Every structure is written in structure tokens, then in C-alpha cells.
Short mmCIF file of C-alpha atoms in Angstrom, two decimals:
data_model
loop_
_atom_site.label_atom_id
_atom_site.label_comp_id
_atom_site.label_asym_id
_atom_site.label_seq_id
_atom_site.Cartn_x
_atom_site.Cartn_y
_atom_site.Cartn_z
CA MET A 15 -5.98 -13.33 194.31
CA LYS A 16 -4.75 -12.85 190.64
CA LYS A 17 -2.40 -10.40 191.92
CA ILE A 18 -0.76 -12.96 194.35
CA ILE A 19 -0.52 -15.63 191.79
CA LEU A 20 1.27 -12.82 189.53
CA SER A 21 3.54 -12.28 192.43
CA ILE A 22 4.28 -15.88 193.19
CA LEU A 23 5.01 -16.33 189.60
CA THR A 24 7.23 -13.49 189.04
CA VAL A 25 9.22 -14.13 192.77
CA GLY A 26 9.40 -18.29 190.95
CA VAL A 27 11.15 -16.84 187.66
CA LEU A 28 13.26 -14.42 189.30
CA THR A 29 14.57 -17.25 191.53
CA VAL A 30 15.07 -19.49 188.55
CA GLN A 31 16.81 -16.51 186.82
CA ALA A 32 18.77 -15.98 189.75
CA GLN A 33 19.73 -19.44 190.43
CA ASP A 34 20.88 -19.79 186.97
CA THR A 35 23.16 -16.20 187.00
CA LEU A 36 24.64 -17.76 190.33
CA SER A 37 25.69 -21.11 188.57
CA THR A 38 26.95 -19.47 185.82
CA ILE A 39 29.10 -17.29 187.95
CA ASP A 40 30.07 -20.36 190.06
CA ARG A 41 30.76 -21.93 186.79
CA GLN A 42 33.41 -19.67 185.65
CA ALA A 43 34.80 -19.41 189.15
CA LEU A 44 35.54 -22.87 188.89
CA GLN A 45 37.19 -22.78 185.52
CA ASN A 46 39.08 -20.31 186.56
CA TYR A 47 39.89 -21.61 189.94
CA GLN A 48 40.99 -24.66 187.65
CA SER A 49 43.02 -22.92 185.36
CA LEU A 50 45.01 -20.99 188.14
CA LYS A 51 45.21 -24.19 190.19
CA PRO A 52 48.65 -25.53 190.69
CA GLY A 53 50.15 -28.26 189.30
CA LYS A 54 53.11 -30.79 191.20
CA SER A 55 55.99 -28.94 190.02
CA LYS A 56 56.85 -25.16 191.74
CA PHE A 57 59.72 -23.11 191.32
CA MET A 58 60.74 -20.22 193.62
CA LEU A 59 63.49 -17.52 193.58
CA ARG A 60 65.00 -15.90 196.14
CA GLY A 61 68.69 -15.66 197.93
CA TYR A 62 70.08 -12.85 199.94
CA TYR A 63 72.39 -9.62 199.50
CA HIS A 64 74.91 -8.06 201.75
CA THR A 65 76.86 -4.91 202.04
CA GLY A 66 78.48 -2.61 204.59
CA PHE A 67 81.18 -0.23 205.44
CA GLU A 68 84.45 -0.96 206.88
CA ASN A 69 87.47 0.00 208.70
CA VAL A 70 90.30 -2.13 208.70
CA ALA A 71 93.42 -1.22 210.80
CA GLU A 72 96.65 -3.59 210.36
CA GLY A 73 99.84 -2.57 211.99
CA ASP A 74 100.57 1.52 210.99
CA GLU A 75 98.07 0.60 207.54
CA SER A 76 94.44 1.96 208.01
CA LYS A 77 91.50 1.40 205.78
CA ASN A 78 88.20 3.02 204.90
CA GLN A 79 85.63 1.37 202.65
CA PHE A 80 82.32 0.50 201.48
CA ASN A 81 81.95 -3.20 200.51
CA PHE A 82 79.74 -4.52 197.48
CA GLY A 83 79.24 -7.55 199.77
CA LYS A 84 77.54 -10.32 197.82
CA ILE A 85 74.45 -10.87 195.75
CA ALA A 86 73.42 -14.56 195.67
CA PRO A 87 70.31 -15.32 194.11
CA ILE A 88 69.08 -18.80 194.91
CA LEU A 89 66.61 -20.87 192.42
CA MET A 90 65.03 -23.83 194.16
CA TYR A 91 62.71 -25.96 191.89
CA LYS A 92 60.07 -28.94 193.44
CA GLN A 93 59.34 -31.45 190.45
CA SER A 94 57.52 -33.45 192.62
CA ASP A 95 57.04 -34.57 197.12
CA ARG A 96 60.47 -36.62 196.20
CA LEU A 97 62.49 -34.50 193.73
CA PHE A 98 64.26 -31.07 194.34
CA ILE A 99 66.91 -28.85 192.75
CA GLU A 100 69.06 -26.23 194.21
CA ALA A 101 71.12 -23.71 193.17
CA GLU A 102 72.98 -20.67 194.71
CA PHE A 103 74.91 -18.36 192.48
CA GLU A 104 77.32 -15.84 193.70
CA GLY A 105 77.90 -12.11 192.36
CA GLU A 106 81.18 -10.42 193.58
CA PHE A 107 84.09 -8.42 193.41
CA GLU A 108 87.26 -10.21 193.09
CA ASP A 109 90.36 -8.06 192.53
CA GLY A 110 88.34 -5.18 191.05
CA LYS A 111 86.13 -7.70 188.72
CA PHE A 112 82.94 -8.72 189.02
CA GLN A 113 82.32 -12.47 189.04
CA TRP A 114 79.77 -14.76 189.21
CA GLY A 115 80.64 -18.19 190.63
CA ILE A 116 78.44 -21.09 191.84
CA GLU A 117 78.00 -21.94 195.38
CA TYR A 118 75.78 -24.97 195.18
CA ALA A 119 73.53 -26.91 192.61
CA ASN A 120 72.26 -30.10 192.98
CA MET A 121 69.30 -32.32 192.77
CA SER A 122 67.74 -34.16 195.70
CA PHE A 123 65.78 -37.30 195.22
CA VAL A 124 63.84 -38.37 198.38
CA LEU A 125 63.80 -42.61 198.34
CA ASN A 126 61.94 -43.50 201.78
CA LYS A 127 61.39 -41.34 204.90
CA TYR A 128 64.78 -42.11 206.10
CA MET A 129 67.03 -41.34 203.00
CA THR A 130 67.41 -39.16 200.59
CA ILE A 131 69.79 -39.01 197.93
CA ARG A 132 71.75 -35.56 196.33
CA ALA A 133 74.37 -35.34 193.48
CA GLY A 134 75.88 -32.70 192.22
CA LYS A 135 77.86 -29.38 194.21
CA PHE A 136 76.80 -29.00 197.54
CA LEU A 137 78.00 -27.60 200.71
CA LEU A 138 79.72 -30.21 202.84
CA PRO A 139 78.40 -31.41 205.84
CA PHE A 140 81.68 -30.81 207.68
CA GLY A 141 80.55 -29.24 211.19
CA THR A 142 77.71 -27.07 211.04
CA PHE A 143 79.16 -23.62 209.56
CA MET A 144 79.65 -24.14 205.77
CA GLU A 145 76.47 -25.86 205.36
CA LYS A 146 73.92 -24.39 208.00
CA LEU A 147 74.93 -20.97 209.14
CA HIS A 148 77.28 -19.26 206.82
CA PRO A 149 74.65 -17.13 204.98
CA ALA A 150 75.08 -13.54 205.91
CA TRP A 151 71.53 -13.34 206.91
CA ILE A 152 71.88 -16.48 209.04
CA ASN A 153 75.28 -15.56 210.57
CA ARG A 154 74.98 -13.15 213.35
CA LEU A 155 78.73 -11.34 212.60
CA ALA A 156 79.08 -10.18 209.29
CA THR A 157 82.58 -12.39 209.35
CA ARG A 158 83.78 -15.77 209.55
CA PRO A 159 85.38 -17.50 212.06
CA LEU A 160 89.11 -18.35 211.90
CA GLY A 161 89.99 -21.45 209.42
CA PHE A 162 86.70 -21.10 207.19
CA GLY A 163 86.86 -18.90 204.54
CA HIS A 164 90.40 -17.58 202.14
CA ASP A 165 93.08 -20.20 203.28
CA GLY A 166 90.71 -21.89 205.66
CA ILE A 167 91.54 -25.67 207.15
CA ALA A 168 87.95 -26.56 206.74
CA PRO A 169 86.01 -28.07 203.72
CA THR A 170 83.46 -25.77 201.67
CA THR A 171 81.98 -27.31 199.05
CA ASP A 172 82.59 -30.24 196.09
CA VAL A 173 81.10 -32.42 193.75
CA GLY A 174 79.97 -35.82 194.50
CA VAL A 175 76.90 -38.04 195.58
CA GLU A 176 75.49 -37.64 199.07
CA LEU A 177 72.96 -40.25 201.54
CA ARG A 178 70.98 -38.12 204.38
CA GLY A 179 68.51 -38.09 206.39
CA ALA A 180 67.13 -38.96 210.08
CA PHE A 181 65.59 -40.96 212.24
CA TYR A 182 64.37 -41.57 216.13
CA SER A 183 65.59 -44.15 218.10
CA GLY A 184 63.15 -43.57 220.97
CA SER A 185 62.86 -39.52 221.95
CA VAL A 186 66.69 -39.39 220.76
CA LYS A 187 66.89 -37.62 216.94
CA ILE A 188 70.00 -38.51 214.78
CA ASN A 189 70.43 -36.96 211.35
CA TYR A 190 73.20 -38.62 208.90
CA GLN A 191 74.76 -37.27 206.03
CA ALA A 192 77.62 -39.53 204.22
CA TYR A 193 79.27 -38.63 200.91
CA VAL A 194 81.66 -39.35 198.61
CA ILE A 195 83.19 -36.54 196.55
CA ASN A 196 86.27 -35.61 194.30
CA GLY A 197 87.92 -34.40 197.49
CA PRO A 198 90.73 -31.52 198.26
CA GLN A 199 93.50 -31.20 196.56
CA LEU A 200 97.06 -30.41 198.06
CA LYS A 201 98.83 -27.19 197.12
CA ASP A 202 102.45 -28.52 196.06
CA GLY A 203 103.97 -25.32 195.97
CA THR A 204 104.40 -24.95 192.03
CA ASN A 205 101.63 -21.93 191.75
CA GLU A 206 102.30 -20.69 195.35
CA PRO A 207 105.50 -21.90 196.85
CA GLU A 208 104.38 -20.26 199.98
CA GLU A 209 101.55 -22.12 200.52
CA ALA A 210 102.68 -25.62 199.79
CA GLY A 211 101.34 -28.08 202.05
CA MET A 212 97.65 -26.20 202.12
CA LEU A 213 94.52 -27.91 200.66
CA LYS A 214 92.47 -26.46 198.41
CA PHE A 215 88.67 -27.12 198.69
CA GLY A 216 85.78 -26.14 196.16
CA TYR A 217 85.37 -27.86 192.62
CA PHE A 218 88.19 -28.59 190.20
CA GLU A 219 89.24 -31.14 188.08
CA ASP A 220 89.66 -33.61 190.13
CA ASN A 221 93.71 -34.39 190.20
CA ASN A 222 93.77 -38.37 190.63
CA ILE A 223 91.45 -41.06 190.64
CA ASP A 224 91.08 -41.61 194.55
CA LYS A 225 87.80 -40.37 195.67
CA SER A 226 87.42 -38.82 199.17
CA VAL A 227 84.99 -39.90 201.59
CA GLY A 228 82.98 -38.02 204.55
CA GLY A 229 79.98 -37.68 206.33
CA ARG A 230 78.39 -36.27 209.53
CA ILE A 231 76.43 -37.63 212.25
CA GLY A 232 74.09 -35.16 214.37
CA VAL A 233 72.35 -36.26 217.71
CA PHE A 234 69.72 -34.70 219.55
CA PRO A 235 70.13 -35.97 223.16
CA PHE A 236 67.05 -34.28 224.28
CA SER A 237 63.50 -34.84 222.56
CA ASN A 238 62.86 -30.92 222.52
CA GLY A 239 65.91 -30.56 219.84
CA MET A 240 67.62 -28.06 221.99
CA LEU A 241 70.82 -29.44 222.14
CA GLU A 242 72.53 -31.14 218.94
CA LEU A 243 76.01 -32.78 218.80
CA GLY A 244 77.77 -33.54 215.51
CA PHE A 245 81.00 -35.49 214.44
CA SER A 246 82.19 -34.86 211.15
CA GLY A 247 85.07 -36.94 209.33
CA LEU A 248 86.63 -36.91 205.56
CA THR A 249 89.50 -38.47 204.10
CA GLY A 250 90.83 -39.29 200.79
CA LYS A 251 93.85 -39.16 198.62
CA VAL A 252 94.54 -35.02 198.10
CA GLY A 253 98.04 -35.18 195.76
CA ALA A 254 97.74 -35.60 192.16
CA ASP A 255 98.00 -38.88 190.16
CA GLY A 256 102.08 -39.40 188.85
CA SER A 257 103.91 -37.03 191.17
CA VAL A 258 106.00 -37.31 194.35
CA TYR A 259 102.58 -36.24 196.20
CA GLU A 260 100.38 -39.63 194.68
CA ASN A 261 100.12 -41.24 197.80
CA VAL A 262 99.57 -37.78 200.48
CA ARG A 263 96.34 -38.23 202.29
CA ALA A 264 94.43 -35.48 204.31
CA ASN A 265 92.13 -36.84 207.53
CA LEU A 266 90.02 -34.27 208.87
CA TYR A 267 87.34 -34.04 211.45
CA ALA A 268 85.05 -32.01 213.11
CA ILE A 269 83.20 -31.11 216.13
CA ASP A 270 80.35 -29.01 216.39
CA PHE A 271 77.45 -28.31 219.32
CA SER A 272 74.69 -25.98 218.85
CA LEU A 273 72.64 -25.15 222.23
CA VAL A 274 69.27 -22.83 221.58
CA ARG A 275 66.85 -21.83 224.09
CA ASN A 276 64.47 -19.71 225.16
CA VAL A 277 65.15 -18.88 228.57
CA ASN A 278 62.22 -17.03 230.69
CA PHE A 279 63.88 -15.54 233.40
CA LEU A 280 66.23 -13.50 231.03
CA LYS A 281 63.25 -13.26 228.58
CA SER A 282 65.54 -13.99 225.76
CA MET A 283 66.61 -16.36 223.39
CA ILE A 284 70.27 -17.71 223.96
CA ASP A 285 72.02 -19.18 221.20
CA LEU A 286 75.55 -21.28 221.97
CA LYS A 287 77.22 -22.95 218.50
CA GLY A 288 80.77 -23.97 218.39
CA GLN A 289 83.24 -26.39 216.01
CA TYR A 290 86.07 -27.52 216.18
CA ASN A 291 88.39 -28.34 213.14
CA TYR A 292 91.10 -30.41 212.70
CA SER A 293 93.17 -31.35 209.38
CA GLN A 294 96.17 -33.93 209.19
CA ILE A 295 97.62 -34.54 205.89
CA SER A 296 100.76 -36.79 205.45
CA ASP A 297 104.61 -35.53 206.04
CA ALA A 298 105.54 -34.88 202.37
CA ASN A 299 108.97 -32.49 201.13
CA TYR A 300 108.57 -29.57 199.26
CA ILE A 301 110.60 -27.32 197.37
CA VAL A 302 112.47 -24.55 199.33
CA PRO A 303 111.60 -20.97 197.09
CA ASP A 304 113.65 -19.35 195.23
CA ASP A 305 116.19 -22.39 195.47
CA THR A 306 118.20 -23.48 192.93
CA THR A 307 120.70 -26.12 194.18
CA GLY A 308 117.14 -28.38 194.43
CA LEU A 309 116.18 -28.24 198.55
CA PHE A 310 113.51 -29.74 200.22
CA TYR A 311 111.83 -28.77 203.79
CA ASP A 312 109.00 -31.08 205.71
CA PHE A 313 106.91 -30.36 208.91
CA ASN A 314 104.86 -31.87 210.36
CA ASN A 315 101.28 -31.04 208.80
CA ILE A 316 98.84 -30.78 211.28
CA SER A 317 96.60 -27.77 211.59
CA ASN A 318 93.54 -26.75 213.90
CA SER A 319 90.93 -24.14 214.35
CA TYR A 320 87.90 -23.98 216.63
CA TYR A 321 84.95 -21.25 217.72
CA VAL A 322 82.52 -20.46 220.12
CA GLN A 323 79.50 -17.73 219.58
CA LEU A 324 77.21 -17.06 222.01
CA SER A 325 74.18 -14.69 221.07
CA ILE A 326 71.68 -13.07 223.49
CA ARG A 327 68.48 -11.86 222.56
CA PRO A 328 65.61 -10.14 224.61
CA SER A 329 63.08 -11.55 222.38
CA MET A 330 60.41 -11.73 225.14
CA ILE A 331 60.51 -8.41 226.89
CA ASP A 332 57.68 -6.00 225.99
CA ASN A 333 59.63 -3.05 224.65
CA GLU A 334 59.38 -3.45 220.40
CA PHE A 335 62.96 -1.74 220.04
CA LEU A 336 64.60 -3.74 222.25
CA ARG A 337 63.18 -7.27 221.31
CA LYS A 338 64.82 -6.77 217.79
CA LEU A 339 68.38 -6.13 219.22
CA GLU A 340 70.77 -8.92 219.48
CA LEU A 341 74.18 -8.96 221.34
CA VAL A 342 77.01 -11.60 219.76
CA GLY A 343 80.27 -12.44 220.76
CA ARG A 344 82.63 -15.03 219.41
CA TYR A 345 85.90 -16.27 219.77
CA SER A 346 88.11 -18.07 217.45
CA SER A 347 91.86 -19.86 217.35
CA LEU A 348 93.82 -21.18 214.42
CA GLN A 349 96.91 -23.05 214.33
CA THR A 350 98.63 -24.04 211.15
CA PRO A 351 101.57 -26.20 211.02
CA GLU A 352 105.13 -24.96 212.65
CA GLY A 353 107.68 -25.03 210.09
CA ALA A 354 105.48 -24.47 206.76
CA LEU A 355 105.66 -21.08 204.91
CA TRP A 356 101.77 -20.51 206.06
CA GLU A 357 102.65 -21.23 209.88
CA GLN A 358 100.22 -18.81 211.61
CA ASN A 359 98.76 -19.05 214.96
CA PRO A 360 95.97 -16.15 215.01
CA THR A 361 93.42 -15.73 217.98
CA GLN A 362 90.05 -13.26 217.07
CA THR A 363 87.92 -11.81 219.27
CA ALA A 364 84.61 -10.71 217.72
CA LEU A 365 81.95 -8.76 219.00
CA GLY A 366 78.53 -7.39 217.35
CA LEU A 367 75.21 -5.78 218.36
CA ASN A 368 72.78 -6.07 215.44
CA TYR A 369 68.95 -5.05 214.96
CA TRP A 370 66.68 -7.18 213.60
CA PHE A 371 64.23 -5.58 210.90
CA ASP A 372 62.14 -8.81 210.45
CA TRP A 373 63.42 -12.53 210.51
CA ARG A 374 65.81 -12.33 207.77
CA THR A 375 66.89 -8.44 207.26
CA VAL A 376 69.84 -7.09 209.80
CA LEU A 377 71.62 -4.30 210.60
CA LYS A 378 75.26 -5.56 212.14
CA LEU A 379 77.35 -3.46 214.00
CA GLY A 380 80.52 -5.02 215.23
CA TYR A 381 84.31 -4.67 216.51
CA GLN A 382 86.70 -7.75 215.45
CA THR A 383 90.45 -8.30 217.07
CA THR A 384 92.78 -10.52 215.39
CA ASP A 385 96.27 -10.99 216.93
CA GLY A 386 98.97 -13.26 215.52
CA LEU A 387 98.32 -12.85 211.86
CA GLY A 388 101.51 -13.63 209.84
CA GLU A 389 102.13 -12.94 206.17
CA HIS A 390 102.97 -16.27 204.47
CA ASP A 391 106.81 -15.50 203.55
CA ALA A 392 107.63 -13.13 207.03
CA PRO A 393 105.87 -14.76 210.29
CA THR A 394 105.72 -11.41 212.19
CA PRO A 395 102.91 -11.32 214.25
CA ILE A 396 100.13 -8.42 213.51
CA THR A 397 97.39 -7.13 215.13
CA GLN A 398 94.51 -6.17 212.89
CA ASN A 399 91.42 -4.19 214.04
CA MET A 400 88.17 -4.31 212.24
CA PHE A 401 85.21 -2.05 212.67
CA TYR A 402 82.12 -2.59 210.90
CA ILE A 403 78.55 -1.91 209.89
CA HIS A 404 76.86 -4.41 207.47
CA VAL A 405 73.63 -5.06 206.29
CA ALA A 406 71.99 -8.71 205.15
CA MET A 407 68.83 -9.30 203.95
CA GLY A 408 67.48 -12.66 202.91
CA PHE A 409 64.67 -12.24 200.26
CA MET B 258 87.89 -49.90 197.82
CA LYS B 259 87.79 -51.06 201.17
CA ARG B 260 86.44 -47.47 202.66
CA TYR B 261 83.48 -48.16 199.90
CA ILE B 262 82.70 -51.31 201.20
CA ILE B 263 82.64 -49.80 205.03
CA ILE B 264 80.90 -46.90 204.02
CA LEU B 265 78.09 -49.36 202.34
CA VAL B 266 77.99 -51.14 205.44
CA VAL B 267 77.40 -48.02 207.75
CA ILE B 268 74.47 -46.85 205.16
CA GLY B 269 73.02 -50.46 205.30
CA ALA B 270 73.39 -50.63 209.18
CA LEU B 271 71.60 -47.35 209.83
CA VAL B 272 68.77 -48.27 207.51
CA ALA B 273 68.20 -51.71 209.49
CA GLY B 274 68.62 -49.59 212.25
CA THR B 275 66.03 -47.35 211.25
CA SER B 276 63.49 -49.57 210.32
CA LEU B 277 63.55 -51.58 213.75
CA ASN B 278 62.41 -47.94 215.05
CA SER B 279 59.93 -46.81 212.86
CA CYS B 280 57.16 -47.51 215.24
CA LYS B 281 58.86 -45.34 217.71
CA THR B 282 59.38 -42.84 215.33
CA ALA B 283 55.93 -41.91 214.83
CA ALA B 284 55.36 -41.93 218.95
CA VAL B 285 57.72 -38.81 219.47
CA ILE B 286 56.71 -36.80 216.34
CA SER B 287 52.72 -37.09 216.78
CA SER B 288 53.20 -36.20 219.96
CA LYS B 289 53.79 -32.45 218.65
CA SER B 290 51.66 -30.43 217.20
CA GLY B 291 53.18 -28.73 213.97
CA ALA B 292 53.46 -25.21 215.89
CA GLN B 293 55.36 -26.68 218.19
CA ILE B 294 57.72 -28.56 215.93
CA TRP B 295 58.49 -25.42 214.21
CA GLY B 296 59.17 -23.05 217.78
CA GLU B 297 61.55 -25.54 218.75
CA THR B 298 62.89 -27.03 215.06
CA CYS B 299 62.59 -23.66 212.89
CA ILE B 300 65.08 -21.46 215.74
CA ARG B 301 67.79 -23.35 215.37
CA CYS B 302 70.00 -21.96 212.59
CA HIS B 303 68.06 -18.72 211.61
CA ASN B 304 65.43 -16.52 213.55
CA PRO B 305 61.66 -18.24 212.73
CA ALA B 306 60.33 -17.67 209.82
CA ASP B 307 57.01 -15.79 210.14
CA PRO B 308 54.36 -17.53 208.53
CA ALA B 309 53.12 -14.54 206.42
CA THR B 310 55.80 -14.56 204.67
CA PHE B 311 54.69 -16.87 201.89
CA SER B 312 52.10 -18.52 200.11
CA ASP B 313 50.74 -21.86 200.28
CA LEU B 314 52.44 -22.90 197.52
CA GLU B 315 56.02 -20.77 198.61
CA TRP B 316 55.89 -22.96 201.79
CA ASP B 317 55.47 -25.63 200.03
CA VAL B 318 59.12 -25.24 198.05
CA VAL B 319 60.61 -24.00 201.15
CA ALA B 320 59.41 -27.17 203.24
CA MET B 321 61.29 -29.23 200.95
CA HIS B 322 64.08 -27.31 201.11
CA MET B 323 64.38 -27.17 204.60
CA GLN B 324 63.36 -30.94 204.76
CA VAL B 325 66.78 -31.49 203.02
CA ARG B 326 68.82 -29.04 204.61
CA ALA B 327 67.94 -29.38 208.09
CA ASN B 328 67.71 -33.28 207.91
CA LEU B 329 63.82 -33.14 209.22
CA THR B 330 61.91 -36.38 208.56
CA PRO B 331 58.94 -36.27 206.39
CA GLU B 332 56.56 -36.37 209.30
CA GLU B 333 58.27 -33.38 210.93
CA THR B 334 58.12 -31.19 207.45
CA LYS B 335 54.37 -32.14 206.87
CA LYS B 336 53.13 -30.99 210.68
CA VAL B 337 54.90 -27.71 210.36
CA ILE B 338 54.14 -27.04 206.52
CA GLU B 339 50.46 -27.46 207.22
CA PHE B 340 51.14 -25.23 210.91
CA LEU B 341 52.56 -22.44 207.99
CA GLN B 342 50.01 -23.10 206.10
CA SER B 343 47.19 -22.29 208.25
CA ALA B 344 48.99 -19.04 209.64
CA ASN B 345 50.35 -17.34 206.72
#
């Protein structure tokens, strides 16, 4: 009997001790957890990098080279459920020198369910290519369509404020963006006479007091969101105050579409996208270069460009290797004003075969041929052929 | 100046329009699961992100980034993020 009582007591004491120990552990764990518990604000560093090898043949000239590409670190900072900052830096070689630039840096404030206001330098929602599709791990080809990028007619980024958001009207989703920015600027030929009448985009100290305004409306006619149609516009004075060009205006328009669908009978994902850009700049007289008698010339300053891109990825078939492959085709065209020293009328066909290591890492093999390229001052059309192997990785 | 007024009017109209439709909004979104919104929405611009890529905390930041960049409504974002955080 004594033994039994003794063992009950022992078990009892041990249990109490064990509970004590357990609660000490619990308390410790809780303390640890609380010290690690995330606060409201969160910071994240990500970005992307791409690099590759290119063979470019133009007329009788041919170039073979490795290309550094671009490293683009992106900072994201969430201050609260309403406040957010994003900034993308871009490091690349320009004319043999490594340079850092800033692609965008802006802060967003969520006003309510339907409206977010942004201020700073942002990618302009002119169509979808620049704002939503150009990063190397998203763009399915290693190059941009004609009309975008260097000497392009489509706006890229600017500094200002933007209001954006989305709402449903029945089952139709509508998203909108409206902004006020410093605006594009007219190249009047002072620095580069052969580019007189072109627009430059990006951020520069503003050349006039007029601010440009623009926006985009995107509509999803189907409730599954597979199709989006977008309409964009941007207007503003582009000439410098106090110059003979001070009343020169630019009116830019774009139409874009996107159709993304899993097609069961093809066991593939189909992605069809396109954008049409139109640019109209008021007539102005530009100085004939290398002429000492003060002669002027003018032209009807209208440009347009478009691209259509189709990609197919057999993402639903059994073979794991084939599932990671993607075929891409893109056709694009650019027409710059007749009579301008930058007159050009090129068309481009680009084909690509991609291998996706994961959702944001891709090896791109591509071939592209561009007809009708012209030098600024000697518009004799030439053809450029390009082969490339690129790797791009979002991180 | 006229243009600024037009812009303000357009914005005003948008806001008025949205508040009129706010009841229906909930209906369209609430009929969809987070996984469905992810499958339909997150494939439009780039490949759908693997939920395992990020921690819950990181998804929280990415979600806000995408809410702004891809013009998602806060309800859509919330559903997708909850799905991603449960599947990572």
C-alpha cells in the first residue's frame, strides 16, 4: 500500500515538474515568436537580369558578340495596407561605359476600393507593352517590337501623378489609369539635326509650363478575364516655352489587346497580344542642317507602329521537357513621317523558341529579320538579320 | 485648364459609377475561389508564379505590388494572397 501511495506521489510530482518545464518552454517559444513577429511594414529586394550572345548581320557587315544585358534590382516596400513604394534601378553598358539609371521610383497610396493614387516616376500606361510586358523575364522575345525603345514613338516613363484602379460593372471588369505628367519633349534639331521633329520620353527637366495628360481604360468583356481590350491617349505641348516651337502639341493614341487561354484540345496555353500606336505632332518648320542661308523644311509629322505576338506553350502535355518549351512569333511595323530626316518604314518578323527552367527563368533562342531600316540622313533601306541566345531570370 | 476640368469630371464619373455598382462587384468576385482567380488572372502577363516561391510575408509585399501594377481590386488581391499563402 505504502509503495502504491509513494508511486502515485512520485508520478504526481513528476507531472507537476513536467508541466512546469513545458510551460517554461511554451513561454520561451511564445517570447521567441513574439520577438520575430513581423511588423506592419515589409521590405523586399528583387529584380531581374538578362544577358546573351548575338549575331547581327546588316548589309555586308556582321557582328558576333556577348552582350552584358541589364541588371535591374527592384526595391519594394510595403509600409501598410495603403502605402507602397517601388523603385527599379537599371545597370547596363552604354557606349562602353557601365551606367546606373532609374527606370521608375514611385509611391502608391490606396485611397479606397476603387482608387489608388501614385506619385513619382512611373512606367506610362500607354498600351500594355512598356508597363506590363517589357521586363526580360516577361517579354517572350529578347527584343522589343518596332516603335518601342530607342528612337521609338511610344512613351516610356515620366514623372507626375496617376490615379488608377479597377471595378466591375456586372460581370465586366474595367480598369483605368489617368495621369498628369511633365510630358514628352520635342527634339527641335538643335542638338541632333537629323532627329528634328521626334519626341523624347523619360524624365528631363520640363521644357514648358504645360503639363501633359493621359490615361488608359482596359475592359475585360468576359468574366473569366481571358480577353482585355485597352484604349490609351496622351496629349500635351511638347515644344519649349519661349521658342518658335512653343505651340507644338503631341497627340498620341494606342489600342491594345490580350487574349490568354488554356486550349484543351491543343493541350497548350495560347497567348496572343498586340498594340497599335499612333503619334501626331503639329506641323513645324525645322532648320535644314548644314545650310547657312537659313532654309527651313517641314513635313506631316504622323507616325504609327504596331505589333502582334502569338506564343504557344504545351503546358498540359505529359512530357516534362516539352511542357517547358514555348514557341513565339511576332510581327511588327513602324512608319515614321515622310519627308523627315528620320523617315523609315521598317517591318520585322521575329521567331523564338524558349525553354522555361521555372516560371521566371528562361533560355531564349531567337531569329529576327528587319526590312526597310534606314540611316537618318540616307534613307536607303537595308535588311538586318539577327540570331540570339539569351538567358533571363527574375529574382 | 479645360483639360484638367475634363479629367476631373471623368474621374468623378468613374467614382460615381463604381459606387453604383458596388453591390454587384462582390457577387462576381465572391463566386470565385482564390485559386481560380490565380489561374485566370496571374497568367495574363507572365507565367503564373509558383506559390512555393515566397514566404507568407513576401507574398504580402508581392500582392500589393501586383494589386497596383495589374489593377486588381482589393478583394481579388486578398483572395489570391490567401490562396498563395495556404499553398506555399
